[in-house]
Structure formats: C-alpha cells, structure tokens
GROMACS .gro file of C-alpha atoms in nm:
model
  250
    1MET     CA    1   0.000   0.000   0.000
    2THR     CA    2   0.144   0.338  -0.101
    3THR     CA    3   0.113   0.625   0.139
    4LYS     CA    4  -0.036   0.953   0.019
    5LEU     CA    5   0.022   1.149   0.338
    6SER     CA    6   0.361   1.296   0.430
    7PRO     CA    7   0.486   1.215   0.781
    8LEU     CA    8   0.526   1.591   0.833
    9ALA     CA    9   0.156   1.645   0.762
   10THR     CA   10   0.031   1.416   1.039
   11PRO     CA   11  -0.043   1.702   1.287
   12SER     CA   12  -0.329   1.799   1.053
   13LEU     CA   13  -0.504   1.473   1.145
   14ILE     CA   14  -0.501   1.566   1.514
   15ILE     CA   15  -0.637   1.910   1.425
   16GLU     CA   16  -0.910   1.740   1.221
   17GLY     CA   17  -0.980   1.516   1.520
   18PHE     CA   18  -1.005   1.823   1.745
   19LYS     CA   19  -1.275   1.967   1.519
   20LEU     CA   20  -1.475   1.645   1.545
   21LEU     CA   21  -1.470   1.628   1.926
   22TRP     CA   22  -1.815   1.778   1.967
   23HIS     CA   23  -1.984   1.581   1.691
   24ARG     CA   24  -2.321   1.458   1.818
   25ARG     CA   25  -2.206   1.093   1.802
   26LEU     CA   26  -1.884   1.156   1.992
   27ARG     CA   27  -1.927   1.435   2.246
   28TRP     CA   28  -2.042   1.231   2.548
   29LEU     CA   29  -1.756   0.987   2.488
   30VAL     CA   30  -1.516   1.281   2.520
   31ILE     CA   31  -1.665   1.447   2.828
   32ILE     CA   32  -1.649   1.149   3.068
   33PRO     CA   33  -1.277   1.060   3.021
   34LEU     CA   34  -1.202   1.435   3.013
   35ILE     CA   35  -1.323   1.472   3.371
   36ILE     CA   36  -1.119   1.168   3.481
   37ASN     CA   37  -0.810   1.294   3.297
   38ILE     CA   38  -0.830   1.637   3.464
   39LEU     CA   39  -0.775   1.465   3.799
   40LEU     CA   40  -0.494   1.249   3.658
   41PHE     CA   41  -0.329   1.547   3.486
   42SER     CA   42  -0.328   1.749   3.809
   43ALA     CA   43  -0.157   1.466   4.000
   44VAL     CA   44   0.105   1.387   3.731
   45THR     CA   45   0.190   1.755   3.677
   46TRP     CA   46   0.232   1.818   4.049
   47VAL     CA   47   0.465   1.518   4.088
   48ALA     CA   48   0.672   1.618   3.783
   49ALA     CA   49   0.705   1.979   3.898
   50THR     CA   50   0.838   1.881   4.244
   51TRP     CA   51   1.156   1.711   4.119
   52VAL     CA   52   1.233   1.825   3.764
   53GLY     CA   53   1.411   2.151   3.859
   54ASP     CA   54   1.653   1.989   4.106
   55TRP     CA   55   1.720   1.698   3.871
   56LEU     CA   56   1.815   1.924   3.580
   57SER     CA   57   2.037   2.138   3.807
   58TRP     CA   58   2.220   1.826   3.926
   59LEU     CA   59   2.259   1.704   3.569
   60THR     CA   60   2.420   2.023   3.439
   61ALA     CA   61   2.650   2.030   3.746
   62THR     CA   62   2.794   1.691   3.640
   63VAL     CA   63   2.917   1.831   3.307
   64PRO     CA   64   3.303   1.847   3.305
   65GLU     CA   65   3.453   2.196   3.315
   66TRP     CA   66   3.593   2.165   2.963
   67LEU     CA   67   3.241   2.104   2.834
   68GLN     CA   68   3.071   2.388   3.020
   69TRP     CA   69   3.005   2.567   2.692
   70LEU     CA   70   2.778   2.272   2.605
   71ALA     CA   71   2.590   2.289   2.937
   72TRP     CA   72   2.295   2.486   2.804
   73ILE     CA   73   2.250   2.240   2.514
   74ILE     CA   74   2.259   1.946   2.754
   75TRP     CA   75   2.010   2.125   2.984
   76LEU     CA   76   1.778   2.186   2.688
   77LEU     CA   77   1.802   1.825   2.563
   78PHE     CA   78   1.731   1.680   2.905
   79ALA     CA   79   1.446   1.923   2.962
   80LEU     CA   80   1.313   1.775   2.639
   81LEU     CA   81   1.371   1.425   2.780
   82VAL     CA   82   1.169   1.513   3.090
   83LEU     CA   83   0.890   1.646   2.867
   84VAL     CA   84   0.893   1.321   2.668
   85ILE     CA   85   0.871   1.112   2.987
   86TYR     CA   86   0.593   1.334   3.121
   87ALA     CA   87   0.392   1.311   2.797
   88PHE     CA   88   0.449   0.937   2.766
   89THR     CA   89   0.354   0.862   3.127
   90PHE     CA   90   0.046   1.081   3.119
   91THR     CA   91  -0.070   0.927   2.792
   92LEU     CA   92  -0.008   0.572   2.912
   93PHE     CA   93  -0.230   0.608   3.217
   94ALA     CA   94  -0.486   0.835   3.052
   95ASN     CA   95  -0.533   0.588   2.766
   96LEU     CA   96  -0.569   0.297   3.005
   97ILE     CA   97  -0.846   0.483   3.188
   98GLY     CA   98  -1.005   0.619   2.872
   99SER     CA   99  -0.971   0.304   2.658
  100PRO     CA  100  -1.334   0.188   2.705
  101PHE     CA  101  -1.450   0.525   2.567
  102TYR     CA  102  -1.176   0.558   2.303
  103GLY     CA  103  -1.262   0.218   2.156
  104ILE     CA  104  -1.620   0.335   2.099
  105ILE     CA  105  -1.492   0.666   1.955
  106ALA     CA  106  -1.274   0.474   1.705
  107GLU     CA  107  -1.567   0.250   1.611
  108ARG     CA  108  -1.789   0.551   1.543
  109VAL     CA  109  -1.527   0.747   1.350
  110ILE     CA  110  -1.466   0.442   1.129
  111ALA     CA  111  -1.841   0.419   1.065
  112MET     CA  112  -1.850   0.789   0.972
  113GLN     CA  113  -1.548   0.756   0.743
  114ARG     CA  114  -1.706   0.460   0.564
  115GLY     CA  115  -2.037   0.633   0.503
  116ASP     CA  116  -2.232   0.490   0.793
  117SER     CA  117  -2.281   0.818   0.981
  118ASP     CA  118  -2.659   0.780   1.006
  119SER     CA  119  -2.665   0.428   1.147
  120ALA     CA  120  -2.908   0.346   1.426
  121PRO     CA  121  -2.790   0.401   1.788
  122GLN     CA  122  -2.618   0.099   1.937
  123SER     CA  123  -2.763  -0.081   2.237
  124LEU     CA  124  -2.603  -0.051   2.579
  125THR     CA  125  -2.497  -0.417   2.557
  126ILE     CA  126  -2.302  -0.355   2.234
  127LEU     CA  127  -2.138  -0.040   2.375
  128LEU     CA  128  -2.034  -0.225   2.691
  129ALA     CA  129  -1.889  -0.509   2.482
  130ILE     CA  130  -1.682  -0.261   2.277
  131ALA     CA  131  -1.566  -0.089   2.597
  132ARG     CA  132  -1.468  -0.421   2.758
  133ASP     CA  133  -1.276  -0.539   2.449
  134SER     CA  134  -1.093  -0.204   2.424
  135PHE     CA  135  -0.983  -0.223   2.787
  136LEU     CA  136  -0.857  -0.582   2.746
  137ARG     CA  137  -0.673  -0.483   2.428
  138GLU     CA  138  -0.516  -0.192   2.617
  139LEU     CA  139  -0.376  -0.438   2.869
  140GLN     CA  140  -0.225  -0.633   2.578
  141ILE     CA  141  -0.059  -0.314   2.451
  142LEU     CA  142   0.078  -0.243   2.798
  143ALA     CA  143   0.224  -0.595   2.814
  144TYR     CA  144   0.410  -0.514   2.489
  145LEU     CA  145   0.517  -0.159   2.584
  146LEU     CA  146   0.615  -0.176   2.951
  147PRO     CA  147   0.911  -0.422   2.940
  148ARG     CA  148   1.051  -0.252   2.629
  149THR     CA  149   1.003   0.091   2.784
  150ILE     CA  150   1.193  -0.021   3.095
  151GLY     CA  151   1.475  -0.144   2.868
  152VAL     CA  152   1.489   0.185   2.676
  153LEU     CA  153   1.482   0.392   2.997
  154THR     CA  154   1.762   0.178   3.144
  155ILE     CA  155   1.981   0.239   2.839
  156THR     CA  156   1.890   0.610   2.841
  157PHE     CA  157   1.974   0.639   3.211
  158MET     CA  158   2.309   0.464   3.167
  159ILE     CA  159   2.430   0.679   2.878
  160SER     CA  160   2.309   0.998   3.047
  161PHE     CA  161   2.623   0.979   3.266
  162ILE     CA  162   2.860   0.966   2.967
  163PRO     CA  163   2.963   1.315   2.846
  164VAL     CA  164   2.883   1.397   2.482
  165ILE     CA  165   2.718   1.057   2.424
  166ASN     CA  166   2.446   1.158   2.672
  167ILE     CA  167   2.314   1.400   2.409
  168ALA     CA  168   2.169   1.093   2.235
  169ALA     CA  169   1.955   1.001   2.537
  170PRO     CA  170   1.657   1.228   2.450
  171LEU     CA  171   1.670   1.109   2.087
  172ILE     CA  172   1.651   0.743   2.190
  173ALA     CA  173   1.374   0.805   2.442
  174GLY     CA  174   1.182   1.029   2.201
  175SER     CA  175   1.194   0.782   1.914
  176TRP     CA  176   1.071   0.497   2.132
  177ALA     CA  177   0.796   0.715   2.280
  178ALA     CA  178   0.683   0.817   1.929
  179TRP     CA  179   0.669   0.454   1.815
  180SER     CA  180   0.474   0.361   2.129
  181MET     CA  181   0.227   0.644   2.065
  182ALA     CA  182   0.177   0.533   1.705
  183ILE     CA  183   0.109   0.174   1.814
  184GLN     CA  184  -0.126   0.297   2.085
  185TYR     CA  185  -0.343   0.513   1.861
  186PHE     CA  186  -0.347   0.280   1.559
  187ASP     CA  187  -0.468  -0.003   1.776
  188TYR     CA  188  -0.808   0.147   1.858
  189PRO     CA  189  -0.926   0.133   1.494
  190ALA     CA  190  -0.728  -0.189   1.430
  191ASP     CA  191  -0.918  -0.357   1.713
  192THR     CA  192  -1.247  -0.230   1.569
  193ASP     CA  193  -1.151  -0.383   1.232
  194GLN     CA  194  -1.065  -0.708   1.414
  195VAL     CA  195  -0.698  -0.685   1.317
  196ALA     CA  196  -0.475  -0.871   1.565
  197PHE     CA  197  -0.232  -0.658   1.767
  198ARG     CA  198   0.072  -0.830   1.613
  199GLU     CA  199  -0.060  -0.766   1.262
  200ALA     CA  200  -0.137  -0.403   1.345
  201ARG     CA  201   0.225  -0.359   1.459
  202GLN     CA  202   0.350  -0.511   1.134
  203MET     CA  203   0.130  -0.276   0.931
  204ALA     CA  204   0.265   0.022   1.126
  205GLY     CA  205   0.620  -0.104   1.067
  206GLU     CA  206   0.566  -0.131   0.692
  207GLN     CA  207   0.507   0.246   0.686
  208ARG     CA  208   0.753   0.325   0.962
  209TRP     CA  209   0.819   0.690   0.875
  210LEU     CA  210   0.452   0.772   0.852
  211SER     CA  211   0.390   0.587   1.180
  212LEU     CA  212   0.675   0.772   1.353
  213GLY     CA  213   0.555   1.101   1.207
  214PHE     CA  214   0.214   1.049   1.363
  215GLY     CA  215   0.375   0.923   1.685
  216PHE     CA  216   0.583   1.241   1.721
  217SER     CA  217   0.271   1.448   1.651
  218ALA     CA  218   0.085   1.255   1.922
  219LEU     CA  219   0.379   1.302   2.161
  220GLY     CA  220   0.382   1.676   2.097
  221ALA     CA  221   0.008   1.697   2.156
  222ALA     CA  222   0.037   1.505   2.484
  223ALA     CA  223   0.317   1.736   2.606
  224ILE     CA  224   0.108   2.056   2.594
  225PRO     CA  225  -0.019   2.115   2.950
  226VAL     CA  226  -0.397   2.160   2.989
  227LEU     CA  227  -0.462   2.143   2.614
  228ASN     CA  228  -0.346   1.780   2.616
  229LEU     CA  229  -0.668   1.693   2.800
  230LEU     CA  230  -0.859   1.760   2.479
  231LEU     CA  231  -0.579   1.656   2.245
  232LEU     CA  232  -0.582   1.295   2.372
  233PRO     CA  233  -0.929   1.216   2.232
  234SER     CA  234  -0.840   1.433   1.929
  235THR     CA  235  -0.541   1.206   1.870
  236VAL     CA  236  -0.761   0.896   1.899
  237ILE     CA  237  -0.977   1.040   1.621
  238GLY     CA  238  -0.668   1.146   1.423
  239GLY     CA  239  -0.517   0.797   1.451
  240THR     CA  240  -0.846   0.645   1.337
  241LEU     CA  241  -0.859   0.879   1.037
  242LEU     CA  242  -0.502   0.780   0.948
  243TRP     CA  243  -0.588   0.413   0.982
  244CYS     CA  244  -0.888   0.445   0.752
  245ARG     CA  245  -0.704   0.649   0.488
  246GLU     CA  246  -0.357   0.494   0.484
  247TYR     CA  247  -0.348   0.154   0.655
  248SER     CA  248  -0.682  -0.017   0.619
  249ASP     CA  249  -0.789  -0.193   0.301
  250LYS     CA  250  -1.158  -0.168   0.390
   0.00000   0.00000   0.00000
C-alpha cells in the first residue's frame, strides 16, 4: 500500500480530530474521560514539577569543566527528555483509563469515514462489549510496551552519565515514545476492524516513517499542558482517520 500522506503532515489529522470532538455521536464519549483525565493530569503535573528543577540542576552540574560551553544544550536536551517522559507517562495512564471510551470513539469514527454516519444508535450491551474489548486490548498493549520501555529507559539512564554521548539520550527516548504512541493510537481502529495486535504492529512497521511522524505528533500533543486533556481524544480520532485512509484496506 502506497502512502499519500507525508509524515510531516500528520499534525493535521489531530487538528481534524479536534474539530470532530463535539460531533453529536462523539461528544459524550469525550466528556467522561475528560473529567477523569483532569484529575490524573493534576496529579502527574504536580509530581513532575516537584523534582524536575533539582534533577536538571544536578545534571548540568555533572558536566566536566571543559564542556561547560555545552551545558545549556545538555540542559535543553534533558528538559526535552523530561517532557517526553511526562507526555508518555500521562498518555499511558490516561489511555488505560479512557480506553473503554476511546474504543467506541474509534468505532464511530470508522463508521462515519465509511459512510455509515446515520446508522441506528447501538444498544447498551453492544457499547459495553466494545468498551470491555478495548480495555482488554489496552492491557495487551501495555504488556508489549512496559518491558521494552523499561529497557529503553535503562539504556537512556546509563548513557546519560557519559559526556557527549548523553546527548543521544533524548533522541533514543523520544523515538521509542513516538513509536509507542503510534502503536497505541493505531490499535483502537485496528481492534475495531478485528486486526490482531501483532498484525497491526507489522502494518505500522511497513510504513515506519509515517507511523513515527504520527507518533511524534501525538507526543507533541500530549506534552502541551492543559490542552493535552482535549488533544488525547483528538489524537484517537486522528489515529483512526489515518488508519482508515492509509493503513486499512476496507
């Protein structure tokens, strides 16, 4: 399958998703996880703010005297690393909590994209089944992501103590976080289309640059304080639009 969308154009999908948030078939699915995520966001932001300043000060103090001219670059790169970790952690937990709602959002966006926007309302039993399956699938994603994330963070932590080479730490962490985001957001529509998680990963890998482009867009959206509360469901919609237009054969 040939891609028509440039990886650099993927933020437009999240913007398109943002415009669809208050569609009559989606709005209640956005409001409930939004309230939950406000509480989660407040807790995560407070925890991050309590230690990030001291940690960055300690980090720049470890730079050898002959590399002091590089200190501000190292500070900037590791501030970026902290932002990546913050965005990734917030998204991981927010998506676990919101997955029952996001699965239904993906199902409805797919229906709208495929010309089924006027279909009859689904019964509560069907909605609960979709929500349950989305949550179970989210646990499967976590089983894939968590051990690999621990491995990447271990490598990142180890090289962060090596002058000059430690500049690569944010790049490694950022690339893995972007790939994780892509997998996360593609899987909602993939699950709706009854595509196995392993197959969905393979499909994302076949268009790796497009997948990473969307992953970095999702990471950037998740890193914007306050606005990220609305950008998470926007990214679910954006990932579903990308799935329908570039990955799915249906």
